[in-house]
Amino acid sequence: SRDLSRMVKLYEFAIGTSKCRRINKLLASFPYLLRHRIRPSLMQLRRIDDPSVVRDPENSLLLYPDVSIRDTDPDVAALAYDEEETGSSRRKSRELCWVDKRTLPWKLLPGKALELCARAQNRPLWVCDRMAKELAVVDDISPKFTNRERMTLIGYVDKLSRSIGACERIHQTVVPLNYARHALRSLTVWLWTLPFALVKDLGLLTGPVVAIVSWILYGVYEIGTRIEDPFQGTLRLSIYCDAIRRDVLADAIVRDTAFELEDDGKPLGGEDDDDGGIFEVESESEEYEGDEMPSDKKKKKQTKKGGIAWTF
């Protein structure tokens, strides 16, 4: 996400400021939507027919739950097999729910993308498709922005799309139930017979030793079942999502200063400059004036401490 945000900023002169903002908002919403797909319990969904919650029609967004299917679900397997054999689809109707559009990640989705994304069954994939389309229609500005740069940008979107499949494989591919049960039963039988092998040598210490060994081995077994699907509580996904959103959007003004280079032949201040040429931007919004205007033609007004105005 951060790499794509950097590349979009580097080619903002060709992409356009408004389109860059849309792409960054979509990019910031992507980790939240992916987290909701892997862990749908984290999404604050409320049923449309729930009388205990008062719905605000103006600030509510209607949508269906986005759930990543697991290969251990027998109902889903039966439906898939039936479709292969008969060619008919008898999917169960999903329950209509609603969320507050003023919460994350819904408030990040720009314009009409909010309603369109809510209708999608795989919302992180929809965000990747929209970002790819936004980048694919950017016009060439030879020689600085050509098809090579465009394909590089779309390549970063492809990496995000592949990450959806990687997370789904981790979430859906579980350890076979028979294997887990057999491992637990074997461990239990071994621990039950362990005292008979140790009592001759340890005597009264057999009980404490067996208790400690049982605690260690059962703990290892439980840890193995937890890390089987790290998305179910092992990883703090909310922290990752918040960090990406802040890097892409919240710290955008400060981060943009890294892309402003000084001209080699122009000093920032005079010879008697004592404050090291430190400038204060007169207005943060002036940097984004003009959507399609090339950056070399944009006027950046900066005021030097002391009241001397400079224009580059």
mmCIF file of C-alpha atoms in Angstrom:
data_model
loop_
_atom_site.group_PDB
_atom_site.id
_atom_site.type_symbol
_atom_site.label_atom_id
_atom_site.label_comp_id
_atom_site.label_asym_id
_atom_site.label_seq_id
_atom_site.Cartn_x
_atom_site.Cartn_y
_atom_site.Cartn_z
ATOM 1 C CA SER A 1 0.000 0.000 0.000
ATOM 2 C CA ARG A 2 2.752 2.438 0.890
ATOM 3 C CA ASP A 3 4.654 1.658 -2.324
ATOM 4 C CA LEU A 4 1.598 2.360 -4.456
ATOM 5 C CA SER A 5 0.936 5.578 -2.557
ATOM 6 C CA ARG A 6 4.517 6.696 -3.236
ATOM 7 C CA MET A 7 4.298 5.929 -6.933
ATOM 8 C CA VAL A 8 0.982 7.746 -7.268
ATOM 9 C CA LYS A 9 2.501 10.823 -5.655
ATOM 10 C CA LEU A 10 5.554 10.700 -7.913
ATOM 11 C CA TYR A 11 3.358 10.751 -11.028
ATOM 12 C CA GLU A 12 0.741 13.148 -9.706
ATOM 13 C CA PHE A 13 1.554 15.562 -12.540
ATOM 14 C CA ALA A 14 0.150 13.027 -14.996
ATOM 15 C CA ILE A 15 -2.525 11.358 -12.896
ATOM 16 C CA GLY A 16 -4.088 14.552 -11.567
ATOM 17 C CA THR A 17 -4.620 15.722 -8.007
ATOM 18 C CA SER A 18 -8.274 14.744 -7.701
ATOM 19 C CA LYS A 19 -7.629 11.263 -9.083
ATOM 20 C CA CYS A 20 -4.665 10.837 -6.742
ATOM 21 C CA ARG A 21 -6.926 11.660 -3.828
ATOM 22 C CA ARG A 22 -9.499 9.110 -4.957
ATOM 23 C CA ILE A 23 -6.847 6.422 -5.354
ATOM 24 C CA ASN A 24 -5.368 7.167 -1.928
ATOM 25 C CA LYS A 25 -8.797 6.957 -0.287
ATOM 26 C CA LEU A 26 -9.454 3.635 -1.982
ATOM 27 C CA LEU A 27 -6.008 2.476 -0.944
ATOM 28 C CA ALA A 28 -6.618 3.468 2.683
ATOM 29 C CA SER A 29 -9.926 1.568 2.740
ATOM 30 C CA PHE A 30 -8.423 -1.616 1.260
ATOM 31 C CA PRO A 31 -6.909 -3.094 4.482
ATOM 32 C CA TYR A 32 -10.157 -2.495 6.395
ATOM 33 C CA LEU A 33 -12.248 -4.229 3.736
ATOM 34 C CA LEU A 34 -9.800 -7.125 3.570
ATOM 35 C CA ARG A 35 -9.925 -7.468 7.349
ATOM 36 C CA HIS A 36 -13.734 -7.503 7.260
ATOM 37 C CA ARG A 37 -13.662 -10.237 4.627
ATOM 38 C CA ILE A 38 -11.315 -12.431 6.649
ATOM 39 C CA ARG A 39 -12.896 -11.600 10.021
ATOM 40 C CA PRO A 40 -16.498 -10.542 9.347
ATOM 41 C CA SER A 41 -17.251 -10.499 13.065
ATOM 42 C CA LEU A 42 -15.301 -7.243 13.352
ATOM 43 C CA MET A 43 -17.763 -5.396 11.118
ATOM 44 C CA GLN A 44 -20.521 -3.644 13.025
ATOM 45 C CA LEU A 45 -23.385 -5.085 10.980
ATOM 46 C CA ARG A 46 -26.949 -4.599 12.119
ATOM 47 C CA ARG A 47 -29.903 -6.408 10.652
ATOM 48 C CA ILE A 48 -32.332 -4.278 8.737
ATOM 49 C CA ASP A 49 -35.267 -5.760 10.677
ATOM 50 C CA ASP A 50 -33.671 -5.414 14.114
ATOM 51 C CA PRO A 51 -36.172 -3.436 16.257
ATOM 52 C CA SER A 52 -33.663 -2.829 19.045
ATOM 53 C CA VAL A 53 -31.536 -0.449 16.945
ATOM 54 C CA VAL A 54 -32.883 2.751 15.387
ATOM 55 C CA ARG A 55 -31.540 3.190 11.877
ATOM 56 C CA ASP A 56 -30.733 6.632 10.494
ATOM 57 C CA PRO A 57 -31.699 6.410 6.801
ATOM 58 C CA GLU A 58 -29.488 9.350 5.869
ATOM 59 C CA ASN A 59 -26.291 7.967 7.376
ATOM 60 C CA SER A 60 -26.891 4.239 6.965
ATOM 61 C CA LEU A 61 -25.558 2.056 4.176
ATOM 62 C CA LEU A 62 -27.391 -1.108 3.138
ATOM 63 C CA LEU A 63 -25.213 -4.089 2.283
ATOM 64 C CA TYR A 64 -24.907 -7.855 2.523
ATOM 65 C CA PRO A 65 -22.305 -9.557 4.732
ATOM 66 C CA ASP A 66 -19.019 -10.207 2.954
ATOM 67 C CA VAL A 67 -17.839 -13.589 4.231
ATOM 68 C CA SER A 68 -14.859 -15.576 3.010
ATOM 69 C CA ILE A 69 -16.097 -19.151 2.521
ATOM 70 C CA ARG A 70 -14.232 -21.962 4.293
ATOM 71 C CA ASP A 71 -13.659 -25.316 2.636
ATOM 72 C CA THR A 72 -14.958 -27.093 5.753
ATOM 73 C CA ASP A 73 -18.502 -25.754 5.301
ATOM 74 C CA PRO A 74 -20.617 -28.790 4.237
ATOM 75 C CA ASP A 75 -23.543 -26.682 3.000
ATOM 76 C CA VAL A 76 -21.341 -24.669 0.660
ATOM 77 C CA ALA A 77 -19.681 -27.830 -0.618
ATOM 78 C CA ALA A 78 -23.077 -29.412 -1.315
ATOM 79 C CA LEU A 79 -24.266 -26.342 -3.238
ATOM 80 C CA ALA A 80 -21.059 -26.184 -5.275
ATOM 81 C CA TYR A 81 -21.309 -29.879 -6.158
ATOM 82 C CA ASP A 82 -24.959 -29.484 -7.125
ATOM 83 C CA GLU A 83 -24.121 -26.580 -9.428
ATOM 84 C CA GLU A 84 -21.455 -28.644 -11.148
ATOM 85 C CA GLU A 85 -23.825 -31.554 -11.704
ATOM 86 C CA THR A 86 -27.083 -29.792 -12.605
ATOM 87 C CA GLY A 87 -25.920 -26.351 -13.712
ATOM 88 C CA SER A 88 -28.541 -24.674 -11.514
ATOM 89 C CA SER A 89 -27.776 -22.295 -8.686
ATOM 90 C CA ARG A 90 -29.661 -22.534 -5.433
ATOM 91 C CA ARG A 91 -27.673 -20.188 -3.266
ATOM 92 C CA LYS A 92 -29.139 -19.210 0.052
ATOM 93 C CA SER A 93 -30.406 -15.665 0.237
ATOM 94 C CA ARG A 94 -28.183 -13.434 2.314
ATOM 95 C CA GLU A 95 -29.561 -11.313 5.110
ATOM 96 C CA LEU A 96 -29.699 -7.599 4.389
ATOM 97 C CA CYS A 97 -27.848 -5.486 6.941
ATOM 98 C CA TRP A 98 -26.782 -1.899 7.393
ATOM 99 C CA VAL A 99 -23.774 0.003 8.708
ATOM 100 C CA ASP A 100 -23.097 3.611 9.621
ATOM 101 C CA LYS A 101 -21.424 5.226 6.618
ATOM 102 C CA ARG A 102 -19.689 7.734 8.899
ATOM 103 C CA THR A 103 -17.454 4.989 10.309
ATOM 104 C CA LEU A 104 -14.328 3.374 8.895
ATOM 105 C CA PRO A 105 -13.777 2.279 6.191
ATOM 106 C CA TRP A 106 -17.001 3.541 4.613
ATOM 107 C CA LYS A 107 -16.235 7.227 5.058
ATOM 108 C CA LEU A 108 -12.998 6.735 3.104
ATOM 109 C CA LEU A 109 -14.720 5.568 -0.078
ATOM 110 C CA PRO A 110 -15.111 8.547 -2.420
ATOM 111 C CA GLY A 111 -18.371 9.582 -4.083
ATOM 112 C CA LYS A 112 -20.389 6.900 -5.840
ATOM 113 C CA ALA A 113 -17.765 4.300 -5.004
ATOM 114 C CA LEU A 114 -19.398 3.879 -1.597
ATOM 115 C CA GLU A 115 -22.692 2.516 -2.934
ATOM 116 C CA LEU A 116 -21.042 0.467 -5.676
ATOM 117 C CA CYS A 117 -18.519 -1.118 -3.344
ATOM 118 C CA ALA A 118 -21.246 -1.998 -0.841
ATOM 119 C CA ARG A 119 -23.032 -4.047 -3.513
ATOM 120 C CA ALA A 120 -19.942 -6.108 -4.323
ATOM 121 C CA GLN A 121 -19.557 -9.549 -2.821
ATOM 122 C CA ASN A 122 -15.768 -9.276 -2.638
ATOM 123 C CA ARG A 123 -15.209 -5.649 -1.634
ATOM 124 C CA PRO A 124 -11.379 -5.574 -1.416
ATOM 125 C CA LEU A 125 -11.245 -7.022 -4.933
ATOM 126 C CA TRP A 126 -13.670 -4.331 -6.111
ATOM 127 C CA VAL A 127 -11.359 -1.658 -4.688
ATOM 128 C CA CYS A 128 -8.406 -3.150 -6.578
ATOM 129 C CA ASP A 129 -10.412 -3.195 -9.801
ATOM 130 C CA ARG A 130 -11.406 0.451 -9.362
ATOM 131 C CA MET A 131 -7.834 1.573 -8.658
ATOM 132 C CA ALA A 132 -6.584 -0.327 -11.716
ATOM 133 C CA LYS A 133 -9.220 1.337 -13.872
ATOM 134 C CA GLU A 134 -8.347 4.788 -12.519
ATOM 135 C CA LEU A 135 -4.710 4.220 -13.474
ATOM 136 C CA ALA A 136 -5.401 2.576 -16.829
ATOM 137 C CA VAL A 137 -7.150 5.653 -18.264
ATOM 138 C CA VAL A 138 -4.357 8.104 -17.425
ATOM 139 C CA ASP A 139 -3.102 9.809 -20.582
ATOM 140 C CA ASP A 140 0.525 9.655 -21.647
ATOM 141 C CA ILE A 141 2.799 12.622 -20.989
ATOM 142 C CA SER A 142 5.874 11.621 -22.945
ATOM 143 C CA PRO A 143 8.599 11.016 -21.954
ATOM 144 C CA LYS A 144 7.878 11.292 -18.198
ATOM 145 C CA PHE A 145 4.743 9.158 -18.096
ATOM 146 C CA THR A 146 4.266 6.406 -20.661
ATOM 147 C CA ASN A 147 2.818 2.919 -20.799
ATOM 148 C CA ARG A 148 5.818 1.638 -18.848
ATOM 149 C CA GLU A 149 4.994 3.769 -15.820
ATOM 150 C CA ARG A 150 1.296 2.952 -16.160
ATOM 151 C CA MET A 151 1.946 -0.797 -16.109
ATOM 152 C CA THR A 152 4.248 -0.387 -13.120
ATOM 153 C CA LEU A 153 1.481 1.324 -11.175
ATOM 154 C CA ILE A 154 -1.039 -1.343 -12.154
ATOM 155 C CA GLY A 155 1.524 -3.948 -11.097
ATOM 156 C CA TYR A 156 1.351 -2.634 -7.529
ATOM 157 C CA VAL A 157 -2.437 -3.019 -7.657
ATOM 158 C CA ASP A 158 -1.928 -6.597 -8.833
ATOM 159 C CA LYS A 159 0.165 -7.273 -5.738
ATOM 160 C CA LEU A 160 -2.685 -6.046 -3.545
ATOM 161 C CA SER A 161 -5.088 -8.285 -5.449
ATOM 162 C CA ARG A 162 -2.808 -11.287 -4.958
ATOM 163 C CA SER A 163 -2.669 -10.550 -1.241
ATOM 164 C CA ILE A 164 -6.439 -11.139 -1.084
ATOM 165 C CA GLY A 165 -5.960 -14.653 -2.432
ATOM 166 C CA ALA A 166 -3.040 -15.281 -0.072
ATOM 167 C CA CYS A 167 -5.093 -14.264 2.970
ATOM 168 C CA GLU A 168 -8.047 -16.345 1.804
ATOM 169 C CA ARG A 169 -5.836 -19.417 1.396
ATOM 170 C CA ILE A 170 -4.543 -19.037 4.945
ATOM 171 C CA HIS A 171 -8.061 -18.525 6.267
ATOM 172 C CA GLN A 172 -9.770 -21.266 4.281
ATOM 173 C CA THR A 173 -7.143 -24.004 4.336
ATOM 174 C CA VAL A 174 -7.456 -25.632 7.733
ATOM 175 C CA VAL A 175 -5.815 -28.668 9.283
ATOM 176 C CA PRO A 176 -7.992 -31.736 8.567
ATOM 177 C CA LEU A 177 -10.291 -32.502 11.479
ATOM 178 C CA ASN A 178 -9.317 -36.173 11.595
ATOM 179 C CA TYR A 179 -5.646 -35.226 11.858
ATOM 180 C CA ALA A 180 -6.311 -32.806 14.731
ATOM 181 C CA ARG A 181 -8.415 -35.349 16.634
ATOM 182 C CA HIS A 182 -5.906 -38.147 16.126
ATOM 183 C CA ALA A 183 -3.038 -35.931 17.315
ATOM 184 C CA LEU A 184 -4.962 -34.945 20.461
ATOM 185 C CA ARG A 185 -5.965 -38.522 21.275
ATOM 186 C CA SER A 186 -2.431 -39.800 20.741
ATOM 187 C CA LEU A 187 -1.041 -37.102 23.018
ATOM 188 C CA THR A 188 -3.620 -37.908 25.697
ATOM 189 C CA VAL A 189 -2.856 -41.633 25.634
ATOM 190 C CA TRP A 190 0.883 -40.967 25.837
ATOM 191 C CA LEU A 191 0.454 -38.668 28.848
ATOM 192 C CA TRP A 192 -1.803 -41.187 30.594
ATOM 193 C CA THR A 193 0.865 -43.890 30.296
ATOM 194 C CA LEU A 194 3.771 -41.566 31.154
ATOM 195 C CA PRO A 195 3.434 -41.976 34.965
ATOM 196 C CA PHE A 196 3.899 -45.748 34.740
ATOM 197 C CA ALA A 197 7.281 -45.216 33.061
ATOM 198 C CA LEU A 198 8.452 -42.548 35.530
ATOM 199 C CA VAL A 199 7.167 -43.789 38.885
ATOM 200 C CA LYS A 200 9.991 -46.279 39.340
ATOM 201 C CA ASP A 201 12.687 -43.603 39.067
ATOM 202 C CA LEU A 202 10.902 -40.482 40.407
ATOM 203 C CA GLY A 203 8.636 -41.868 43.045
ATOM 204 C CA LEU A 204 6.536 -39.084 44.631
ATOM 205 C CA LEU A 205 7.819 -36.573 42.084
ATOM 206 C CA THR A 206 6.002 -38.392 39.288
ATOM 207 C CA GLY A 207 2.797 -36.378 39.769
ATOM 208 C CA PRO A 208 4.380 -32.882 39.530
ATOM 209 C CA VAL A 209 6.608 -33.938 36.625
ATOM 210 C CA VAL A 210 3.707 -35.379 34.641
ATOM 211 C CA ALA A 211 1.619 -32.269 35.371
ATOM 212 C CA ILE A 212 4.345 -29.951 34.049
ATOM 213 C CA VAL A 213 4.943 -32.082 30.942
ATOM 214 C CA SER A 214 1.197 -32.209 30.267
ATOM 215 C CA TRP A 215 0.917 -28.429 30.619
ATOM 216 C CA ILE A 216 3.786 -27.898 28.166
ATOM 217 C CA LEU A 217 2.581 -30.343 25.509
ATOM 218 C CA TYR A 218 -1.078 -29.334 25.674
ATOM 219 C CA GLY A 219 0.030 -25.717 25.467
ATOM 220 C CA VAL A 220 2.033 -26.446 22.318
ATOM 221 C CA TYR A 221 -1.001 -28.200 20.848
ATOM 222 C CA GLU A 222 -3.267 -25.235 21.628
ATOM 223 C CA ILE A 223 -0.770 -22.759 20.143
ATOM 224 C CA GLY A 224 -0.675 -24.850 16.986
ATOM 225 C CA THR A 225 -4.453 -24.651 16.626
ATOM 226 C CA ARG A 226 -4.354 -20.874 17.141
ATOM 227 C CA ILE A 227 -1.670 -20.122 14.575
ATOM 228 C CA GLU A 228 -3.459 -22.364 12.103
ATOM 229 C CA ASP A 229 -5.539 -19.259 11.256
ATOM 230 C CA PRO A 230 -3.659 -16.178 12.560
ATOM 231 C CA PHE A 231 -6.478 -13.857 11.507
ATOM 232 C CA GLN A 232 -8.794 -15.161 14.245
ATOM 233 C CA GLY A 233 -7.322 -13.090 17.058
ATOM 234 C CA THR A 234 -3.591 -13.808 16.889
ATOM 235 C CA LEU A 235 -2.769 -10.749 14.767
ATOM 236 C CA ARG A 236 -3.857 -7.242 15.750
ATOM 237 C CA LEU A 237 -5.221 -6.387 12.330
ATOM 238 C CA SER A 238 -6.800 -3.124 13.478
ATOM 239 C CA ILE A 239 -3.350 -1.722 14.291
ATOM 240 C CA TYR A 240 -2.057 -2.589 10.819
ATOM 241 C CA CYS A 241 -5.095 -1.023 9.146
ATOM 242 C CA ASP A 242 -4.795 2.166 11.166
ATOM 243 C CA ALA A 243 -1.058 2.467 10.450
ATOM 244 C CA ILE A 244 -1.605 2.148 6.694
ATOM 245 C CA ARG A 245 -4.448 4.677 6.728
ATOM 246 C CA ARG A 246 -2.312 7.189 8.605
ATOM 247 C CA ASP A 247 0.638 6.732 6.268
ATOM 248 C CA VAL A 248 -1.524 7.155 3.166
ATOM 249 C CA LEU A 249 -3.913 9.894 4.280
ATOM 250 C CA ALA A 250 -3.410 11.330 7.764
ATOM 251 C CA ASP A 251 0.258 12.298 7.294
ATOM 252 C CA ALA A 252 -0.099 13.215 3.617
ATOM 253 C CA ILE A 253 0.772 16.906 4.006
ATOM 254 C CA VAL A 254 3.982 16.240 5.905
ATOM 255 C CA ARG A 255 4.877 13.284 3.717
ATOM 256 C CA ASP A 256 4.424 15.340 0.546
ATOM 257 C CA THR A 257 7.375 17.533 1.545
ATOM 258 C CA ALA A 258 9.659 14.606 0.682
ATOM 259 C CA PHE A 259 8.658 14.990 -2.978
ATOM 260 C CA GLU A 260 9.529 18.702 -3.208
ATOM 261 C CA LEU A 261 13.112 19.124 -4.377
ATOM 262 C CA GLU A 262 15.032 22.376 -4.355
ATOM 263 C CA ASP A 263 16.483 23.680 -7.621
ATOM 264 C CA ASP A 264 20.231 23.138 -7.673
ATOM 265 C CA GLY A 265 21.031 26.608 -9.007
ATOM 266 C CA LYS A 266 18.662 28.608 -6.789
ATOM 267 C CA PRO A 267 19.448 29.322 -3.157
ATOM 268 C CA LEU A 268 16.474 29.356 -0.826
ATOM 269 C CA GLY A 269 17.632 32.495 0.974
ATOM 270 C CA GLY A 270 20.035 35.364 0.700
ATOM 271 C CA GLU A 271 23.670 35.414 1.702
ATOM 272 C CA ASP A 272 22.825 36.908 5.103
ATOM 273 C CA ASP A 273 20.227 34.259 5.837
ATOM 274 C CA ASP A 274 20.581 33.208 9.482
ATOM 275 C CA ASP A 275 17.619 30.868 9.830
ATOM 276 C CA GLY A 276 18.920 28.223 7.431
ATOM 277 C CA GLY A 277 16.388 28.920 4.694
ATOM 278 C CA ILE A 278 13.403 27.578 6.632
ATOM 279 C CA PHE A 279 10.084 28.437 5.048
ATOM 280 C CA GLU A 280 6.504 28.117 6.145
ATOM 281 C CA VAL A 281 3.887 27.137 3.614
ATOM 282 C CA GLU A 282 1.280 29.869 3.454
ATOM 283 C CA SER A 283 -1.557 27.424 2.821
ATOM 284 C CA GLU A 284 -1.527 23.648 2.738
ATOM 285 C CA SER A 285 -4.232 23.605 0.099
ATOM 286 C CA GLU A 286 -2.210 25.658 -2.376
ATOM 287 C CA GLU A 287 -0.103 22.631 -3.183
ATOM 288 C CA TYR A 288 -3.130 20.904 -4.659
ATOM 289 C CA GLU A 289 -4.464 23.754 -6.818
ATOM 290 C CA GLY A 290 -5.178 22.659 -10.363
ATOM 291 C CA ASP A 291 -6.185 19.076 -11.084
ATOM 292 C CA GLU A 292 -4.493 18.417 -14.385
ATOM 293 C CA MET A 293 -1.936 21.240 -14.320
ATOM 294 C CA PRO A 294 1.676 20.007 -14.549
ATOM 295 C CA SER A 295 3.616 20.418 -11.348
ATOM 296 C CA ASP A 296 6.313 22.548 -12.994
ATOM 297 C CA LYS A 297 3.677 25.174 -13.836
ATOM 298 C CA LYS A 298 2.001 25.253 -10.440
ATOM 299 C CA LYS A 299 2.765 28.303 -8.324
ATOM 300 C CA LYS A 300 3.814 27.579 -4.807
ATOM 301 C CA LYS A 301 3.720 30.568 -2.529
ATOM 302 C CA GLN A 302 5.921 30.312 0.472
ATOM 303 C CA THR A 303 6.640 32.951 3.094
ATOM 304 C CA LYS A 304 9.992 33.179 4.720
ATOM 305 C CA LYS A 305 10.089 33.837 8.439
ATOM 306 C CA GLY A 306 10.478 37.573 8.686
ATOM 307 C CA GLY A 307 7.883 38.606 6.108
ATOM 308 C CA ILE A 308 9.825 38.249 2.830
ATOM 309 C CA ALA A 309 7.685 36.625 0.121
ATOM 310 C CA TRP A 310 9.220 34.255 -2.382
ATOM 311 C CA THR A 311 7.624 32.729 -5.490
ATOM 312 C CA PHE A 312 9.203 29.827 -7.387
#
